């Protein structure tokens, strides 16, 4: 142990990585459906290792924290800016009110309980499960004109209060929103959600109420033109128009002519004669229904021997803004393309016919390469798998954000500024939004965002825990019980306010209110539980904008 102690003191960077490894191991342990998560696990392991009094440079934690903040801003930027438009204002208004409650309730609780600044900040961070508050509040405390010893005391109190209040902040909020929230909002929230889905074009079926009508369920089949419709030659365009009038677009992908020749990419004016074989691309139920109007299915494995490509497409075409999935389904530009999923931010949206597309949405499509390439060019930008991150974009964003944060204005004799952390967050939002407008530059793949988020935040938390270790136990003994009780109120009161204003003030549908509560408090863990209980992905529709607003405001509250 003496040897390990000496190694960790001589090379403190090893202490950080040991903290990460042990923290992630602890964070993965599940009790029922609950787990501490990586951040709390890393913090607790940091506190444990911090008992060895290992000094860690503050530059290390601030560097990784800025990387984390840029990634947060970059990922929510498109949804944040989109929410500022008219149709997003109600959800922004909702998120602002809930976030103000998330600030005022811990402030009042801290005043009543007599907590100082450090404990109050930790209460805000833990009960609202917004770990980034620790970093931005630390920056602000370091700017205060108080004794350095007092600063250190306050900063070391933050992780204590965070650790005590985070567990209920995560598990308690998820339980409240998924179990109590639906009872407050509706007598039969599952039925109400199904009815709401129906207004957006969802198919309500007793055996599978979550099935969306716009889902393609597409397959490729070979049919021979034997019906009376082909008594005279028909063009590809005529056949597809005839089929689309039956409500489902079915595309002709390949043709085997009477002389055995295969036409791999038939043009709209290509003639199809009676007896020729076609590969049709469309929903299987429509195929079976329309089989008689085409002809009989035949086995032609050679004609079906072609490759399809799955591709993610970033929506950048402003003409697609506001278009519904149903309108996209019948669009000629989508010829031969199957829509599998639609992502907005970090949420997967329900595939409802009246779901409106936004710029920066990511559509997962599938089809022949020529078809998906054509659609990608029309819709925006093909997000092909890549490992490359535009570090010029990332570095410039963080640097410019730091400059923005260094600017200050005076309110009386008090200098006010965003600080480096606040400036980087704002610049991340701007850079993320710019990327959504012109996806040809500034690429930061999802894997890189994940790494910047997780490595950046957890390395920061590891250093916080190690530095706070020597004072952690004393702080826990002094305020542990009162902090835990205060954390219950701080976690639940804003969510109760959100449920009530969503129902009575904004008059949102119940599922939309629940999704907005989850997003405003950035308690993503609760989203899955709510969607499971409601048997629907509808809450994701209100999660994206409110998450962008909540993630920004809650960090700034720090």
Coordinates of C-alpha atoms in Angstrom, one line a residue, residues 346 389 409:
X346 CA -30.7 12.3 -28.5
X389 CA -13.7 14.7 -35.8
X409 CA -20.4 44.0 -17.4

